[in-house]
PDB file of C-alpha atoms and ligand atoms in Angstrom:
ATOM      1  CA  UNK A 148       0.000   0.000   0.000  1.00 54.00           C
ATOM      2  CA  UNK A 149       2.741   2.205   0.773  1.00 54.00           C
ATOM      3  CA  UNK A 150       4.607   1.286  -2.265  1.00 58.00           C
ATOM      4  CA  UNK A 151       1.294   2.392  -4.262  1.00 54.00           C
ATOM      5  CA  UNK A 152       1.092   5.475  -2.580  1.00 56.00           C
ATOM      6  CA  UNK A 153       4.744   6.169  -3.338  1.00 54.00           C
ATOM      7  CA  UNK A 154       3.916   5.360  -7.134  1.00 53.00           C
ATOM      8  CA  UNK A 155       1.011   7.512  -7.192  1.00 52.00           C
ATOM      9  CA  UNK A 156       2.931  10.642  -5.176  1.00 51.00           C
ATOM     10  CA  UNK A 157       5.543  10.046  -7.775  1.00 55.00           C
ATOM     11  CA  UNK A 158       3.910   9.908 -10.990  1.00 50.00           C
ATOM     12  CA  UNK A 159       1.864  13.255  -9.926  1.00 49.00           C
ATOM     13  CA  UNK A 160       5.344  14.570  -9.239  1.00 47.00           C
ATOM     14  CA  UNK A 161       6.567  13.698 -12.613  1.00 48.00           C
ATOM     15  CA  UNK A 162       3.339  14.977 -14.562  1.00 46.00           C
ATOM     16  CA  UNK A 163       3.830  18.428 -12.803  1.00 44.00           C
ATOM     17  CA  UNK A 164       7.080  19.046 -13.568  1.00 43.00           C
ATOM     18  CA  UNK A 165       6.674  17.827 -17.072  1.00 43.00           C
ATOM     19  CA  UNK A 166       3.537  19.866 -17.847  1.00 46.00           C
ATOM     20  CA  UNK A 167       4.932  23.489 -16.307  1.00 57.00           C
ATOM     21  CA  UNK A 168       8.599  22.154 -18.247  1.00 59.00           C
ATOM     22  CA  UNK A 169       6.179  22.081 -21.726  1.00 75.00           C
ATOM     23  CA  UNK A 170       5.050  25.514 -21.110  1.00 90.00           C
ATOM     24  CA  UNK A 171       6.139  27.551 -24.332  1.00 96.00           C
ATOM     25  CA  UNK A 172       7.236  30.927 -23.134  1.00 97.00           C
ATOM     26  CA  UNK A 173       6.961  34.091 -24.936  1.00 98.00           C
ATOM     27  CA  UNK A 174       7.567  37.766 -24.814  1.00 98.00           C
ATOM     28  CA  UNK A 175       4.595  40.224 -26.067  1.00 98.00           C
ATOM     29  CA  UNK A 176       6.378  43.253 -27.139  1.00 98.00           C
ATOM     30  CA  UNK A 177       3.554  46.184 -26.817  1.00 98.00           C
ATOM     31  CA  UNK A 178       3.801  49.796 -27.251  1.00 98.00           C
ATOM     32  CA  UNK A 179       3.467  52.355 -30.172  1.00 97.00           C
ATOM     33  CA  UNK A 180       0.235  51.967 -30.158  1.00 97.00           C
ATOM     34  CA  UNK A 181      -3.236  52.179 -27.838  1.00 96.00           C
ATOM     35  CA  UNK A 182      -5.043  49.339 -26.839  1.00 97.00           C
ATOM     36  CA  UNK A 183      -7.461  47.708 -24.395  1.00 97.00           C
ATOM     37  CA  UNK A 184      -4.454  45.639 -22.347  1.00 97.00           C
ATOM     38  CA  UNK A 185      -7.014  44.074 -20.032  1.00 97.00           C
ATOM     39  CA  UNK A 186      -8.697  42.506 -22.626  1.00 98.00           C
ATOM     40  CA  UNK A 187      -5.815  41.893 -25.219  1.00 98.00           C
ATOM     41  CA  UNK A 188      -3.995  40.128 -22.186  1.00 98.00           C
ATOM     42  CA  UNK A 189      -6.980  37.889 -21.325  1.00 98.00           C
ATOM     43  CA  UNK A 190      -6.609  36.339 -24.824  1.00 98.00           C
ATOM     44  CA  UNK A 191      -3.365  34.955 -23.748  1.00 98.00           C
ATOM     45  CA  UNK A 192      -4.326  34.105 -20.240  1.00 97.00           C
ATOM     46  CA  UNK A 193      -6.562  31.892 -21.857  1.00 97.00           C
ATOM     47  CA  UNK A 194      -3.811  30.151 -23.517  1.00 96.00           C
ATOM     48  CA  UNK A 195      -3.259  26.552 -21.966  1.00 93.00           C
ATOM     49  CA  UNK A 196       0.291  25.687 -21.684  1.00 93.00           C
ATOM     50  CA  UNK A 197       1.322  29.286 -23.142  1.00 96.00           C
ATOM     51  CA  UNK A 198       3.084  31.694 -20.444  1.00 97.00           C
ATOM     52  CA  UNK A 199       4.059  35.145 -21.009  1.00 97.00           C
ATOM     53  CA  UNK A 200       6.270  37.862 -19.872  1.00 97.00           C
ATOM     54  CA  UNK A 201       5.482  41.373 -21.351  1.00 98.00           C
ATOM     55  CA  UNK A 202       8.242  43.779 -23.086  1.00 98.00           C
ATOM     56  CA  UNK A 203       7.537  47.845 -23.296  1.00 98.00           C
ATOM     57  CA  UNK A 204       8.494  49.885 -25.654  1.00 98.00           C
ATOM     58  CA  UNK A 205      10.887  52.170 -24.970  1.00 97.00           C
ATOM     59  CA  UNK A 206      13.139  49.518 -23.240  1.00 98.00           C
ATOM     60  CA  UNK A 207      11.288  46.759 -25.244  1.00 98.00           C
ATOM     61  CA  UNK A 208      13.973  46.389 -28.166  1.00 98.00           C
ATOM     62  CA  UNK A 209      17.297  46.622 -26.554  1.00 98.00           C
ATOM     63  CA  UNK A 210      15.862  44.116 -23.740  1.00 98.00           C
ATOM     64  CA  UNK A 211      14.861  42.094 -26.387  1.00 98.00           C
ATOM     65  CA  UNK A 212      18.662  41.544 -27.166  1.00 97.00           C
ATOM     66  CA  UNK A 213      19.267  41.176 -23.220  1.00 97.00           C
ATOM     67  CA  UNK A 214      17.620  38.632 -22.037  1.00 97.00           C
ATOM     68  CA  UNK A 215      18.780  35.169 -21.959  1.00 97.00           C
ATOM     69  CA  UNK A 216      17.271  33.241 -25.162  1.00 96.00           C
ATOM     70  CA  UNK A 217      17.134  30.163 -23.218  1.00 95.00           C
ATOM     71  CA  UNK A 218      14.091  31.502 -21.001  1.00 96.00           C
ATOM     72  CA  UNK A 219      11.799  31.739 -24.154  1.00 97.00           C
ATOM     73  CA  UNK A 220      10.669  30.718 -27.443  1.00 97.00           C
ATOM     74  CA  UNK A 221       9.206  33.121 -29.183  1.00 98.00           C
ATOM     75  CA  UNK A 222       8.680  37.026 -29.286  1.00 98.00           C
ATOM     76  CA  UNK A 223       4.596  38.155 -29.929  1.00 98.00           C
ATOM     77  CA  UNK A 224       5.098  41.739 -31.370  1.00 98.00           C
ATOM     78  CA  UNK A 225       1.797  44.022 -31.075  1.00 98.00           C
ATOM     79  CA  UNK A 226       3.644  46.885 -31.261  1.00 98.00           C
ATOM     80  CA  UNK A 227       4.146  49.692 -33.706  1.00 98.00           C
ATOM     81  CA  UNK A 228       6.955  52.074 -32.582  1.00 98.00           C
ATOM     82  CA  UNK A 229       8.047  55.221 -35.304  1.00 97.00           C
ATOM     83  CA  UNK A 230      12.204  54.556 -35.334  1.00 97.00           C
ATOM     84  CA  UNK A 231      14.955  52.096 -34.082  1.00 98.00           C
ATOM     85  CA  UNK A 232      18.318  53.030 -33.330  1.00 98.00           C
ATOM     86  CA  UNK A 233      21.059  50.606 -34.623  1.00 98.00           C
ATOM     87  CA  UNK A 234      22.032  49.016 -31.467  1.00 97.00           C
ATOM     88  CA  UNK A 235      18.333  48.512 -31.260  1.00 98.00           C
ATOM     89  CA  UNK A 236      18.276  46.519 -34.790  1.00 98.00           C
ATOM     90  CA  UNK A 237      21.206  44.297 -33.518  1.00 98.00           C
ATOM     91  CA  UNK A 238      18.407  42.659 -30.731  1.00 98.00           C
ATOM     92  CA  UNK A 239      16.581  41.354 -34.177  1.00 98.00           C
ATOM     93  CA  UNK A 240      19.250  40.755 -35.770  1.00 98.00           C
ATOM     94  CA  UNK A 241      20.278  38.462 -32.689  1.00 97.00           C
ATOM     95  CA  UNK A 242      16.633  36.889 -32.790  1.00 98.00           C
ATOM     96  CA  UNK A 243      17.202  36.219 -36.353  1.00 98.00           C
ATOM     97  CA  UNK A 244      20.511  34.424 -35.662  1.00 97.00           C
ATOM     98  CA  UNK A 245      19.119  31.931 -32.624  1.00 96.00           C
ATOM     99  CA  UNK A 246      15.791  31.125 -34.684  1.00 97.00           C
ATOM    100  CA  UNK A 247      13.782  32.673 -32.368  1.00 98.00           C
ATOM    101  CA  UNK A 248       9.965  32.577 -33.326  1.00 98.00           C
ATOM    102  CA  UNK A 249       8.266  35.714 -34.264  1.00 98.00           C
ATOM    103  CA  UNK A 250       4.934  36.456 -34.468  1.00 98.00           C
ATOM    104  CA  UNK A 251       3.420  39.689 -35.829  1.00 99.00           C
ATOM    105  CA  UNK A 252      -0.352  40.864 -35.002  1.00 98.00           C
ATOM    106  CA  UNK A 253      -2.132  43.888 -36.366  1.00 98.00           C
ATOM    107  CA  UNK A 254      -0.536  47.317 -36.520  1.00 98.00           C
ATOM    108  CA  UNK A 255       3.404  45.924 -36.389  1.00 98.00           C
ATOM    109  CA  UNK A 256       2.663  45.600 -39.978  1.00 98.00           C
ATOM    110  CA  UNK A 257       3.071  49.621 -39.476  1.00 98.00           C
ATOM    111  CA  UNK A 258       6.204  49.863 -37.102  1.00 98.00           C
ATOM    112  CA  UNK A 259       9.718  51.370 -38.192  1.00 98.00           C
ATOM    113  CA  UNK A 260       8.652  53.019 -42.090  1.00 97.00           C
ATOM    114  CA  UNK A 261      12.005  53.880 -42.360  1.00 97.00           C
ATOM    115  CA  UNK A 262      13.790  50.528 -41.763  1.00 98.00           C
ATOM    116  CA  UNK A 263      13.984  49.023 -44.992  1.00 97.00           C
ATOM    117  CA  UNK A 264      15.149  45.145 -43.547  1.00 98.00           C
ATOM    118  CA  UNK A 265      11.632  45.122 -41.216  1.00 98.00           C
ATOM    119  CA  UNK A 266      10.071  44.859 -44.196  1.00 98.00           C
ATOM    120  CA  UNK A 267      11.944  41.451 -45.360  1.00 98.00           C
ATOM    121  CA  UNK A 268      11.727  40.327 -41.324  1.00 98.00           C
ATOM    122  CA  UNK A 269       7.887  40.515 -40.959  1.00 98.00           C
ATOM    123  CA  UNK A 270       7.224  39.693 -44.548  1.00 98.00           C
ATOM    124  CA  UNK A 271       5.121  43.036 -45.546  1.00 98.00           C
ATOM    125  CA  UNK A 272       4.533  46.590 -44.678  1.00 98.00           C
ATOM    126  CA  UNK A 273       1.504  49.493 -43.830  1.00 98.00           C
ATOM    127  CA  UNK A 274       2.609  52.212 -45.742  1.00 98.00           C
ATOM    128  CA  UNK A 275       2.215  55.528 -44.581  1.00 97.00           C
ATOM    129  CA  UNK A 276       3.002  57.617 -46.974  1.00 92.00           C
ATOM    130  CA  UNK A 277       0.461  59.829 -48.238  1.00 90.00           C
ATOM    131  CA  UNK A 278      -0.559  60.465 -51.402  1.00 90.00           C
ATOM    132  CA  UNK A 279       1.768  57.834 -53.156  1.00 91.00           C
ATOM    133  CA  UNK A 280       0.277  54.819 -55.007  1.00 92.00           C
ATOM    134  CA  UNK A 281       1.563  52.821 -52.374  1.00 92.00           C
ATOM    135  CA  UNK A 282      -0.207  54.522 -49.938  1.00 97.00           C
ATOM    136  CA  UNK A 283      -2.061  52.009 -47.439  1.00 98.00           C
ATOM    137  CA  UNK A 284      -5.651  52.652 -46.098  1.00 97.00           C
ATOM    138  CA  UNK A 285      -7.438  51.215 -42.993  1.00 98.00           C
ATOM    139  CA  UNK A 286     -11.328  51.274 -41.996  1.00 98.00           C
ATOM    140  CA  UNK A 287     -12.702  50.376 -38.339  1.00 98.00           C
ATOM    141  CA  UNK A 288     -15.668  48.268 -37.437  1.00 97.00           C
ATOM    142  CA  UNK A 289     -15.796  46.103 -40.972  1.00 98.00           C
ATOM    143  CA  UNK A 290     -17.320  42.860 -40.476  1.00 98.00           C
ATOM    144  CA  UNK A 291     -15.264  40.496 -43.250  1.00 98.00           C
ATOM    145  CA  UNK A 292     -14.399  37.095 -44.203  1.00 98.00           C
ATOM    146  CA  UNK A 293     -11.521  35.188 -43.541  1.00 98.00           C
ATOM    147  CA  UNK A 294     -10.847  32.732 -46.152  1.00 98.00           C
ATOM    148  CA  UNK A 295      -8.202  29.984 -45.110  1.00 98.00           C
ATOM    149  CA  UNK A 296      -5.954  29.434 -47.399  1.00 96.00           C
ATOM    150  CA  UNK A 297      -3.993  26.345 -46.340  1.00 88.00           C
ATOM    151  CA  UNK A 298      -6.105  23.644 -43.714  1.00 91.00           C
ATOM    152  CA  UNK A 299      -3.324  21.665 -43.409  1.00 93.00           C
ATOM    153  CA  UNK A 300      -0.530  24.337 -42.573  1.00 97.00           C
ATOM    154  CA  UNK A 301       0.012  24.128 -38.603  1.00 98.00           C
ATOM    155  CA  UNK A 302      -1.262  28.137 -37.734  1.00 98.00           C
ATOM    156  CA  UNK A 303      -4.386  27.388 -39.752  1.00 98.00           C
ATOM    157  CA  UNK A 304      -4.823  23.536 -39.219  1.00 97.00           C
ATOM    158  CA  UNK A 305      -8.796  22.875 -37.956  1.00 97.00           C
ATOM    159  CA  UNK A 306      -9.999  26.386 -38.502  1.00 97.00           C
ATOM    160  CA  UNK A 307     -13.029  26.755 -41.036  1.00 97.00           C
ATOM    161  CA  UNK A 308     -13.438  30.085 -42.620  1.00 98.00           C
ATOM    162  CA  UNK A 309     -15.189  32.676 -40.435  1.00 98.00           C
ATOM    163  CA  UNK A 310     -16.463  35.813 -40.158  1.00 98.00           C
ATOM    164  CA  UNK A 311     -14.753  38.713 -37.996  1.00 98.00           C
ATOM    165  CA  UNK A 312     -15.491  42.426 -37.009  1.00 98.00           C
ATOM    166  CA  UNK A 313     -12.306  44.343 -37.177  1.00 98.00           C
ATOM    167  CA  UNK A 314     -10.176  46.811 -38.541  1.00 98.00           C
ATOM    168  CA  UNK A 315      -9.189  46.435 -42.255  1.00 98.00           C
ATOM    169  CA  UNK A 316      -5.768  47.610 -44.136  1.00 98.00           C
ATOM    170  CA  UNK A 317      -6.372  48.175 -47.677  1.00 98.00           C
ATOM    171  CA  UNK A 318      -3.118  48.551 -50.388  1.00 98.00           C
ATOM    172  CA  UNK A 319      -0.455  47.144 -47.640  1.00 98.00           C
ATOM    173  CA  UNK A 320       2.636  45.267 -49.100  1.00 98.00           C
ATOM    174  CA  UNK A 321       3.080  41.356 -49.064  1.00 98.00           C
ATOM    175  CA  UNK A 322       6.735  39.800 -49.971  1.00 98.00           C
ATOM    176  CA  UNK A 323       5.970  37.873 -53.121  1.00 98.00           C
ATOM    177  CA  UNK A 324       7.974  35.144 -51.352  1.00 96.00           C
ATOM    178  CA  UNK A 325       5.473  34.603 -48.224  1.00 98.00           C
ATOM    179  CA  UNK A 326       2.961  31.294 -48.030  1.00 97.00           C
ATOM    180  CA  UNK A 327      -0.102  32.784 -47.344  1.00 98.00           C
ATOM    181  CA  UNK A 328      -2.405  31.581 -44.721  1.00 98.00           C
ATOM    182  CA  UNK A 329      -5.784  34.095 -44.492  1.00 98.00           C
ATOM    183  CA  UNK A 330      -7.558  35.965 -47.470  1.00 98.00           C
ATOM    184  CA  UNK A 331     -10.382  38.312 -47.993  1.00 98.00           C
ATOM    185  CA  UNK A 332     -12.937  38.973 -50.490  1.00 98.00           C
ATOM    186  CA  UNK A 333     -13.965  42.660 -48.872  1.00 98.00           C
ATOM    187  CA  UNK A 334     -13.117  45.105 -51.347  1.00 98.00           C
ATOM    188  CA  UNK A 335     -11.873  47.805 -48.403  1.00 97.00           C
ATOM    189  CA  UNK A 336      -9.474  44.970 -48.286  1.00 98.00           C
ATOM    190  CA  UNK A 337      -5.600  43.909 -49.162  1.00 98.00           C
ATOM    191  CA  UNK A 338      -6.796  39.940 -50.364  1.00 98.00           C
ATOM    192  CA  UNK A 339      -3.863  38.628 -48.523  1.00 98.00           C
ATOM    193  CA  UNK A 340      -4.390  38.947 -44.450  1.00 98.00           C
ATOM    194  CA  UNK A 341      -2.147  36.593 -43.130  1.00 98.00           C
ATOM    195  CA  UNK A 342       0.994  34.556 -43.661  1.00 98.00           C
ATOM    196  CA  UNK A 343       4.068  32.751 -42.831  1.00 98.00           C
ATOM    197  CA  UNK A 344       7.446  32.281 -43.980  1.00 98.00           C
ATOM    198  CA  UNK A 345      11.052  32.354 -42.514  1.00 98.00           C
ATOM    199  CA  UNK A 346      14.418  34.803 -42.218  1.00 98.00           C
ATOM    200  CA  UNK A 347      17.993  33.014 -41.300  1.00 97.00           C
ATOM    201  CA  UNK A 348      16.744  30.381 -38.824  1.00 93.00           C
ATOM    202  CA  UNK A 349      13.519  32.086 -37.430  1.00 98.00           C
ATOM    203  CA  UNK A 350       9.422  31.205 -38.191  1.00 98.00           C
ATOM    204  CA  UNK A 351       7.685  34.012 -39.171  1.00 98.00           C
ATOM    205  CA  UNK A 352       3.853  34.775 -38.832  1.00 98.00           C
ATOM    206  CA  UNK A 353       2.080  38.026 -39.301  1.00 98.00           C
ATOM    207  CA  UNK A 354      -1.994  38.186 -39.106  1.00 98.00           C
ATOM    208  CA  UNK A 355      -3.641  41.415 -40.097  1.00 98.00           C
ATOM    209  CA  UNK A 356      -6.958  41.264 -37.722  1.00 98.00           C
ATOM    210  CA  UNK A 357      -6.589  42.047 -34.068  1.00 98.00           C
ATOM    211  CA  UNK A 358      -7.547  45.931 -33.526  1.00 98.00           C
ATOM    212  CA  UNK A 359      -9.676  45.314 -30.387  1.00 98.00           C
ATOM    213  CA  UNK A 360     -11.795  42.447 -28.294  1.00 98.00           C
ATOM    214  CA  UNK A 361     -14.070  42.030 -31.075  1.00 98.00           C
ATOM    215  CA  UNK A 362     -11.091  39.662 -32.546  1.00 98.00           C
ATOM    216  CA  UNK A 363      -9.513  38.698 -29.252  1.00 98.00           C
ATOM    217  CA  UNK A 364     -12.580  36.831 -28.100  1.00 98.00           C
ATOM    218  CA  UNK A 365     -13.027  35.401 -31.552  1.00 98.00           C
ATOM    219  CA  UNK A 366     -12.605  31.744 -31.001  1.00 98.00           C
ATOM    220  CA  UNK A 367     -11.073  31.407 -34.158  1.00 98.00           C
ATOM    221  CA  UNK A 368      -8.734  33.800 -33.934  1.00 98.00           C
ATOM    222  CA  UNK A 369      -7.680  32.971 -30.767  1.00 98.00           C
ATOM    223  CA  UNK A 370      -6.821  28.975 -32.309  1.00 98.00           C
ATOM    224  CA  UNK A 371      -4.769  30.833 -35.073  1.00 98.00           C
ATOM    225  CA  UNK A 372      -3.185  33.230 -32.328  1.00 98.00           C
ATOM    226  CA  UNK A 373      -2.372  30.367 -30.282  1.00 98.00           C
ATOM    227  CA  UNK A 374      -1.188  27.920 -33.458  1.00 98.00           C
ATOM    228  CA  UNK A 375       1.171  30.216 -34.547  1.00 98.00           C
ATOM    229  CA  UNK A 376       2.723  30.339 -31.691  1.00 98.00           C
ATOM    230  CA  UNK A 377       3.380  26.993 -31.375  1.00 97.00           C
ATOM    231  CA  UNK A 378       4.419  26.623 -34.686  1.00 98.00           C
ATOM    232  CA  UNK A 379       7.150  29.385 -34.643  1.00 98.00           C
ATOM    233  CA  UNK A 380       8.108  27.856 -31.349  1.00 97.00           C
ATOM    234  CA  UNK A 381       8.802  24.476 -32.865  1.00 91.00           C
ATOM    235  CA  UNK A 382      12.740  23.695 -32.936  1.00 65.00           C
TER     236      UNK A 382
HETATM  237 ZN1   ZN B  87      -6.014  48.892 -35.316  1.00 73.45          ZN
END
């Protein structure tokens, strides 16, 4: 009987320190931008298995270069900051290096106009310019489809297409190179909404909905959210 209990006390042992070991661990890099942090946060506290520490901008980029890369797994940037100073650059650079999982939400698709290389890191850009053909566009409260490309890819994998209310960028840029993941028919729309693809040894991921709660309690969204980052996580 003892022996049984030992087994039991044992095993439970085991399964603890294997399941908080399988946590993936992240970094959410915010700032740049407003948002509803309560509610954006309670997305990822819904997250089984997913743990997070948050990075601000102004400190958010050289920190990024700081910490030890062991702790985590991949960086979650909903962020859009104006400029980057070069030392700043050399934390991505670093990311880039150790394969470090990125994944891009929303308005990062605006960050840094100037720096041409975060362009070829998140796969795309928000221009904007005014008054330029390239000029990008963006409409609140626009209730759209999202198409899924690819049901077998592992961001996408068991998602049907659904509906969303959200913000939409029209005109943005998309690396010819990217595998695209999420499309659109709405004509306030770019057609291509979300993707993957990867830089030196890193994952990439970028999806374009996420302005408010409207997405973040979107079951859907929330699967891809949470698929991505597993999948950029993945050694
Ligand atoms: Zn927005």
């Amino acid at each position: 009987m003892i022996k049984f209990k030992l087994l039991i006390l044992s095993l439970f042992i085991l399964v603890s320190i294997s399941t908080s070991a399988k946590d993936t661990q992240i970094l959410i890099v915010t700032g740049g931008h407003d948002f509803d942090r309560e509610l954006f946060f309670k997305m990822f506290d819904s997250f089984d298995a997913i743990s997070y520490t948050e990075l601000k901008h102004p400190e958010a980029n050289l920190q990024l270069g700081q910490i030890d890369p062991t702790t985590y797994d991949a960086v979650v940037f909903y962020d859009m900051p104006k400029s980057i100073s070069e030392a700043e650059k050399e934390s991505y650079h670093k990311l880039l290096k150790l394969g470090k999982g990125l994944v891009f939400l929303h308005h990062s698709l605006a960050s840094y106009q100037d720096w041409d290389e975060y362009v070829t890191i998140i796969g795309g850009k928000y221009h904007e310019e005014q008054n330029s053909p390239h000029s990008s566009t963006y409409q609140h409260n626009v209730t759209f489809p999202v198409m899924i490309k690819d049901s077998k890819n592992p961001v996408t994998k068991g998602i049907a297409d659904f509906e969303i209310l959200d913000e939409v960028y029209g005109n943005t840029e998309v690396l010819p190179k990217v595998t695209v993941l999420l499309t659109t028919n709405n004509p306030k729309s770019s057609a291509i909404i979300g993707w993957t693809h990867t830089k030196e040894k890193s994952r990439i991921v970028y999806i374009q909905p996420g302005h408010d709660y409207h997405s973040w309690t979107n079951p859907h969204y929330q699967q891809i959210v949470r698929q991505a980052i597993e999948f950029v996580s993945e050694k």
